[in-house]
Amino acid sequence: MEPEDDLRSRIEAALVRGRLTKWQRHFLLDMRDRLVKYGPRTRLSAKQWARLHEIIGPTSPSPSAPSHSPLNRAPSSSRWRPRRSRSPLAREARYLAARFTRAFGIALALVVGSLIYSHIEKGGHISWPSMPSFARSATGDRVPLARSQFTVTDGDTIRLDGAAKGTRLVGFNAPESIEPRCPVEADLGRRAKARLTELVASAKLELEMIPCSCTAGTEGTDRCNYGRSCGSLFANGQDVGDVLISEGLAVPFVCGATSCPPTPRPWCAS
């Protein structure tokens, strides 16, 4: 088994066993998604290795030396060579380039800071920089979405290509396919995910990003919807949530402006 496959299997085993906090579960899901998407090209920081060590036990190689791990393999170092002396002209050019880079970085930081400050002053949210450019639409606008621009996580969640977090589809709740609470939910969760995948396979797709139902100032952070964005996905003009509800693969789930009622999960009721 390849190293990344072994690590992914251990992560999935930890998810199945349960006994995780919400943060730990979200972290493991994010790590698993990276391994699925990037395979042996996945890069994990020392801090991420340390978190994995805390949750699933020691990994091989040691998290304390991530640069030597199969997922962070560095090219073999060449033999030592004497450092070449640079001419005065080359040193001067290097110095001027460094000065220019520093000045440009400061100017760019000032511009970005000004934009963010202006955005906050107008009462807006600042979670959009983590979203792909095709999803940075104004609230209420539908934008075309290609099938290649996202992956289906489960029956009510997708992940946009390039986004740090997933996008929770609103208005409905589908059974869990990753951490089901009973066999019935596990079966329905797999069917809901498969049905959503089928709905978006060849349809004309549109995505409408909307504010999540969170307290002011928390959107885009882990305190709001686990850091995920929120939106509605339309296949040939129809909300995919309405289709799943009509087929018994989801239930309505409507939130208020800043909070949601308890998540409906009727599948494991005795």
Coordinates of N, CA and C in Angstrom, one line a residue, residues 90-241:
A90 N 26.5 42.4 -10.0 CA 25.5 41.4 -9.7 C 25.0 41.6 -8.2
R91 N 25.9 42.0 -7.3 CA 25.5 42.3 -5.9 C 24.5 43.5 -5.9
E92 N 24.9 44.5 -6.7 CA 24.1 45.7 -6.7 C 22.7 45.4 -7.3
A93 N 22.6 44.6 -8.4 CA 21.4 44.2 -9.0 C 20.5 43.4 -8.0
R94 N 21.1 42.5 -7.2 CA 20.4 41.8 -6.2 C 19.9 42.6 -5.1
Y95 N 20.6 43.6 -4.7 CA 20.2 44.5 -3.7 C 19.0 45.4 -4.1
L96 N 19.1 45.9 -5.4 CA 18.0 46.7 -5.9 C 16.7 45.9 -6.1
A97 N 16.9 44.6 -6.5 CA 15.7 43.8 -6.7 C 15.0 43.5 -5.3
A98 N 15.9 43.3 -4.3 CA 15.3 43.0 -3.0 C 14.6 44.3 -2.5
R99 N 15.1 45.5 -2.7 CA 14.5 46.7 -2.3 C 13.1 46.9 -3.0
F100 N 13.1 46.6 -4.3 CA 11.9 46.7 -5.1 C 10.8 45.8 -4.6
T101 N 11.2 44.5 -4.3 CA 10.3 43.5 -3.9 C 9.7 43.9 -2.5
R102 N 10.5 44.4 -1.6 CA 10.0 44.8 -0.3 C 9.1 46.0 -0.4
A103 N 9.4 47.0 -1.3 CA 8.6 48.2 -1.4 C 7.2 47.8 -2.1
F104 N 7.3 46.8 -3.1 CA 6.1 46.4 -3.7 C 5.2 45.6 -2.7
G105 N 5.8 44.8 -1.9 CA 5.0 44.1 -0.9 C 4.3 45.0 0.1
I106 N 5.0 46.0 0.5 CA 4.4 47.0 1.5 C 3.2 47.7 0.8
A107 N 3.4 48.1 -0.5 CA 2.3 48.8 -1.2 C 1.1 47.9 -1.3
L108 N 1.4 46.6 -1.7 CA 0.3 45.7 -1.9 C -0.5 45.5 -0.6
A109 N 0.3 45.4 0.5 CA -0.4 45.2 1.8 C -1.2 46.3 2.2
L110 N -0.8 47.6 1.9 CA -1.6 48.7 2.2 C -2.9 48.8 1.4
V111 N -2.8 48.4 0.1 CA -3.9 48.4 -0.8 C -5.0 47.3 -0.3
V112 N -4.5 46.1 0.0 CA -5.4 45.1 0.5 C -6.0 45.5 1.9
G113 N -5.2 46.1 2.8 CA -5.7 46.5 4.0 C -6.8 47.6 3.9
S114 N -6.6 48.5 2.9 CA -7.6 49.5 2.7 C -8.9 48.9 2.2
L115 N -8.8 47.9 1.2 CA -10.0 47.3 0.7 C -10.8 46.6 1.8
I116 N -10.1 45.8 2.6 CA -10.7 45.1 3.7 C -11.4 46.1 4.7
Y117 N -10.7 47.2 5.0 CA -11.3 48.1 6.0 C -12.5 48.8 5.4
S118 N -12.5 49.1 4.1 CA -13.6 49.7 3.4 C -14.8 48.7 3.4
H119 N -14.4 47.4 3.2 CA -15.5 46.4 3.1 C -16.2 46.2 4.5
I120 N -15.4 46.2 5.5 CA -15.9 46.1 6.9 C -16.8 47.3 7.2
E121 N -16.3 48.5 6.9 CA -17.1 49.7 7.1 C -18.4 49.7 6.5
K122 N -18.6 49.0 5.4 CA -19.8 48.9 4.7 C -20.7 47.8 5.2
G123 N -20.2 47.1 6.3 CA -21.0 46.1 6.9 C -21.0 44.7 6.2
G124 N -20.0 44.5 5.4 CA -19.9 43.3 4.6 C -19.1 42.2 5.4
H125 N -19.1 41.0 4.8 CA -18.3 39.9 5.4 C -17.0 39.9 4.5
I126 N -16.0 39.3 5.1 CA -14.7 39.2 4.5 C -14.3 37.8 4.2
S127 N -15.2 36.9 4.1 CA -14.8 35.5 3.9 C -14.6 35.2 2.4
W128 N -14.9 36.2 1.5 CA -14.7 35.9 0.0 C -13.3 35.6 -0.4
P129 N -12.2 36.2 0.2 CA -10.9 35.9 -0.4 C -10.5 34.4 -0.4
S130 N -11.1 33.6 0.4 CA -10.8 32.2 0.4 C -11.6 31.4 -0.7
M131 N -12.5 32.1 -1.4 CA -13.3 31.4 -2.4 C -12.7 31.6 -3.8
P132 N -12.9 30.6 -4.7 CA -12.4 30.7 -6.0 C -13.1 31.9 -6.7
S133 N -12.4 32.5 -7.7 CA -13.0 33.7 -8.4 C -14.3 33.5 -8.9
F134 N -14.7 32.3 -9.5 CA -16.0 32.1 -10.1 C -17.1 32.1 -9.1
A135 N -16.8 32.0 -7.7 CA -17.8 31.9 -6.7 C -17.9 33.2 -6.0
R136 N -17.1 34.3 -6.3 CA -17.2 35.5 -5.6 C -18.2 36.4 -6.2
S137 N -19.5 36.0 -6.2 CA -20.6 36.8 -6.7 C -21.3 37.5 -5.6
A138 N -22.0 38.5 -6.0 CA -22.8 39.2 -5.0 C -23.9 38.3 -4.5
T139 N -24.3 38.5 -3.2 CA -25.4 37.7 -2.7 C -26.6 37.8 -3.5
G140 N -27.2 36.6 -3.9 CA -28.4 36.6 -4.7 C -28.2 36.4 -6.2
D141 N -26.9 36.4 -6.6 CA -26.6 36.2 -8.0 C -26.2 34.8 -8.2
R142 N -26.8 34.2 -9.3 CA -26.4 32.9 -9.7 C -25.3 33.0 -10.8
V143 N -24.3 32.2 -10.6 CA -23.2 32.1 -11.6 C -23.1 30.7 -12.2
P144 N -22.7 30.7 -13.4 CA -22.6 29.3 -14.0 C -21.4 28.6 -13.3
L145 N -21.6 27.3 -13.2 CA -20.7 26.4 -12.5 C -20.4 25.2 -13.4
A146 N -19.2 24.9 -13.7 CA -18.8 23.7 -14.5 C -18.7 22.5 -13.5
R147 N -19.0 21.3 -14.0 CA -18.8 20.1 -13.2 C -17.4 19.9 -12.8
S148 N -16.4 20.4 -13.5 CA -15.0 20.2 -13.2 C -14.6 21.2 -12.1
Q149 N -15.4 22.1 -11.7 CA -15.0 23.1 -10.7 C -15.3 22.7 -9.3
F150 N -15.9 21.6 -9.0 CA -16.2 21.2 -7.7 C -16.2 19.7 -7.6
T151 N -16.2 19.2 -6.3 CA -16.4 17.8 -6.0 C -17.6 17.6 -5.0
V152 N -18.2 16.5 -5.1 CA -19.4 16.2 -4.2 C -18.8 15.5 -2.9
T153 N -19.0 16.2 -1.8 CA -18.6 15.6 -0.5 C -19.6 14.6 0.1
D154 N -20.8 15.1 0.2 CA -21.9 14.2 0.5 C -23.2 14.8 -0.1
G155 N -24.4 14.3 0.4 CA -25.6 14.7 -0.2 C -26.0 16.2 -0.1
D156 N -25.4 16.9 0.9 CA -25.7 18.4 1.0 C -24.4 19.2 1.1
T157 N -23.3 18.7 0.6 CA -22.1 19.5 0.7 C -21.2 19.3 -0.6
I158 N -20.7 20.4 -1.1 CA -19.8 20.3 -2.2 C -18.5 21.0 -1.8
R159 N -17.4 20.8 -2.6 CA -16.2 21.6 -2.3 C -15.7 22.2 -3.6
L160 N -15.7 23.5 -3.7 CA -15.3 24.2 -4.9 C -13.8 24.1 -5.1
D161 N -13.4 23.9 -6.3 CA -11.9 23.7 -6.6 C -11.2 25.0 -6.2
G162 N -10.2 24.9 -5.3 CA -9.4 26.0 -4.9 C -9.9 26.6 -3.6
A163 N -11.1 26.2 -3.1 CA -11.6 26.7 -1.8 C -10.9 26.0 -0.6
A164 N -10.7 26.7 0.4 CA -10.1 26.1 1.6 C -11.1 25.2 2.4
K165 N -12.4 25.5 2.3 CA -13.4 24.8 3.0 C -14.5 24.4 2.0
G166 N -15.4 23.5 2.5 CA -16.5 23.1 1.6 C -17.6 24.1 1.6
T167 N -18.6 23.9 0.8 CA -19.8 24.8 0.7 C -21.0 24.0 1.1
R168 N -21.7 24.4 2.2 CA -22.9 23.7 2.6 C -24.1 24.2 1.8
L169 N -24.8 23.3 1.2 CA -26.0 23.6 0.4 C -27.1 23.8 1.4
V170 N -27.8 24.9 1.3 CA -28.8 25.2 2.3 C -30.2 24.8 1.9
G171 N -31.1 24.8 2.9 CA -32.5 24.5 2.7 C -32.9 23.1 2.9
F172 N -31.9 22.2 3.1 CA -32.2 20.8 3.3 C -31.0 20.2 4.1
N173 N -31.3 19.0 4.6 CA -30.3 18.2 5.3 C -30.4 16.8 4.8
A174 N -29.2 16.3 4.3 CA -29.2 14.9 3.8 C -28.5 14.0 4.8
P175 N -28.8 12.7 4.8 CA -28.2 11.8 5.7 C -26.6 11.8 5.6
E176 N -26.0 11.5 6.7 CA -24.5 11.5 6.7 C -24.0 10.3 6.0
S177 N -23.1 10.5 5.1 CA -22.4 9.3 4.4 C -21.1 9.0 5.0
I178 N -20.5 10.0 5.8 CA -19.2 9.8 6.3 C -19.2 9.2 7.8
E179 N -20.1 9.8 8.6 CA -20.2 9.4 10.0 C -21.7 9.1 10.3
P180 N -22.3 8.1 9.7 CA -23.7 7.8 10.0 C -23.9 7.3 11.4
R181 N -25.1 7.5 11.9 CA -25.4 7.1 13.3 C -26.0 5.7 13.3
C182 N -26.5 5.2 12.2 CA -27.1 3.9 12.2 C -27.0 3.4 10.8
P183 N -27.2 2.1 10.6 CA -27.1 1.5 9.2 C -28.1 2.1 8.2
V184 N -29.3 2.5 8.7 CA -30.3 3.1 7.8 C -29.7 4.4 7.2
E185 N -29.1 5.2 8.1 CA -28.6 6.5 7.7 C -27.4 6.3 6.8
A186 N -26.6 5.3 7.0 CA -25.4 5.0 6.2 C -25.9 4.7 4.8
D187 N -26.9 3.8 4.6 CA -27.4 3.5 3.3 C -28.0 4.7 2.6
L188 N -28.8 5.5 3.3 CA -29.4 6.7 2.7 C -28.4 7.7 2.4
G189 N -27.3 7.8 3.2 CA -26.3 8.8 3.0 C -25.5 8.5 1.7
R190 N -25.3 7.2 1.5 CA -24.6 6.8 0.2 C -25.5 7.1 -1.0
R191 N -26.8 6.8 -0.8 CA -27.7 7.0 -1.9 C -27.9 8.5 -2.2
A192 N -27.9 9.3 -1.2 CA -28.1 10.8 -1.4 C -26.8 11.4 -2.1
K193 N -25.7 10.9 -1.7 CA -24.4 11.4 -2.3 C -24.4 11.0 -3.8
A194 N -24.8 9.7 -4.1 CA -24.8 9.2 -5.4 C -25.8 9.9 -6.3
R195 N -27.0 10.2 -5.7 CA -28.0 10.9 -6.4 C -27.6 12.4 -6.8
L196 N -26.9 13.1 -5.8 CA -26.5 14.4 -6.1 C -25.4 14.4 -7.2
T197 N -24.5 13.4 -7.1 CA -23.5 13.2 -8.2 C -24.1 13.0 -9.5
E198 N -25.2 12.2 -9.5 CA -25.9 12.0 -10.8 C -26.6 13.3 -11.3
L199 N -27.2 14.0 -10.4 CA -27.9 15.2 -10.8 C -27.0 16.3 -11.5
V200 N -25.8 16.4 -11.0 CA -24.9 17.4 -11.5 C -24.0 16.9 -12.6
A201 N -24.1 15.6 -13.0 CA -23.2 15.0 -14.0 C -23.2 15.7 -15.3
S202 N -24.4 16.0 -15.8 CA -24.5 16.5 -17.2 C -25.5 17.7 -17.3
A203 N -25.9 18.2 -16.2 CA -26.9 19.3 -16.2 C -26.2 20.6 -16.3
K204 N -27.0 21.7 -16.7 CA -26.5 23.0 -16.7 C -26.6 23.5 -15.2
L205 N -25.4 23.8 -14.7 CA -25.3 24.1 -13.3 C -25.2 25.6 -13.0
E206 N -25.8 26.0 -11.9 CA -25.6 27.4 -11.4 C -25.4 27.4 -9.9
L207 N -24.6 28.3 -9.4 CA -24.3 28.3 -7.9 C -24.7 29.7 -7.4
E208 N -25.4 29.8 -6.3 CA -25.7 31.1 -5.7 C -25.2 31.1 -4.3
M209 N -24.2 31.9 -4.0 CA -23.6 32.0 -2.7 C -24.5 32.9 -1.8
I210 N -24.7 32.5 -0.6 CA -25.5 33.2 0.3 C -24.9 33.3 1.7
P211 N -25.2 34.3 2.5 CA -24.6 34.4 3.8 C -25.0 33.2 4.7
C212 N -24.1 32.7 5.5 CA -24.5 31.6 6.4 C -25.3 32.2 7.6
S213 N -26.0 31.3 8.2 CA -26.9 31.8 9.4 C -26.0 31.8 10.6
C214 N -25.2 32.8 10.8 CA -24.3 32.9 11.9 C -24.3 34.3 12.5
T215 N -23.8 34.4 13.7 CA -23.8 35.7 14.4 C -22.8 36.6 13.6
A216 N -23.1 37.9 13.7 CA -22.3 38.9 13.0 C -20.8 38.7 13.3
G217 N -20.0 38.8 12.3 CA -18.5 38.8 12.5 C -17.9 37.4 12.5
T218 N -18.7 36.3 12.5 CA -18.1 35.0 12.6 C -18.0 34.3 11.3
E219 N -18.7 34.8 10.2 CA -18.7 34.1 8.9 C -17.3 34.0 8.4
G220 N -17.0 32.8 7.9 CA -15.6 32.6 7.3 C -14.7 32.0 8.4
T221 N -15.2 31.9 9.6 CA -14.3 31.3 10.7 C -14.9 30.0 11.2
D222 N -14.1 29.3 12.0 CA -14.6 28.0 12.5 C -15.8 28.1 13.4
R223 N -16.1 29.3 13.9 CA -17.3 29.5 14.7 C -18.6 29.5 13.9
C224 N -18.4 29.6 12.6 CA -19.6 29.7 11.8 C -19.6 28.5 10.8
N225 N -20.5 27.5 11.0 CA -20.6 26.5 10.0 C -19.3 25.7 9.7
Y226 N -18.4 25.6 10.8 CA -17.1 25.0 10.7 C -16.2 25.6 9.6
G227 N -16.4 26.9 9.4 CA -15.6 27.6 8.4 C -16.1 27.5 7.0
R228 N -17.1 26.7 6.8 CA -17.6 26.5 5.4 C -18.4 27.7 4.9
S229 N -18.5 27.9 3.6 CA -19.4 28.9 3.0 C -20.8 28.2 2.8
C230 N -21.7 29.0 2.4 CA -23.1 28.5 2.2 C -23.6 28.9 0.8
G231 N -24.4 28.1 0.2 CA -25.0 28.4 -1.1 C -26.1 27.4 -1.5
S232 N -26.6 27.7 -2.7 CA -27.6 26.9 -3.3 C -27.1 26.5 -4.7
L233 N -27.3 25.2 -5.0 CA -26.9 24.6 -6.3 C -28.1 24.3 -7.1
F234 N -28.1 24.7 -8.4 CA -29.2 24.5 -9.3 C -28.8 23.7 -10.5
A235 N -29.5 22.6 -10.8 CA -29.3 21.8 -11.9 C -30.4 21.9 -12.9
N236 N -30.2 22.5 -14.0 CA -31.2 22.8 -15.0 C -32.3 23.7 -14.4
G237 N -31.9 24.6 -13.6 CA -32.8 25.6 -13.0 C -33.5 25.1 -11.7
Q238 N -33.3 23.9 -11.3 CA -34.0 23.4 -10.1 C -33.0 23.2 -9.0
D239 N -33.4 23.6 -7.8 CA -32.6 23.4 -6.6 C -32.4 21.9 -6.3
V240 N -31.1 21.5 -6.2 CA -30.9 20.1 -6.0 C -31.5 19.6 -4.7
G241 N -31.6 20.5 -3.7 CA -32.2 20.1 -2.5 C -33.6 19.7 -2.6

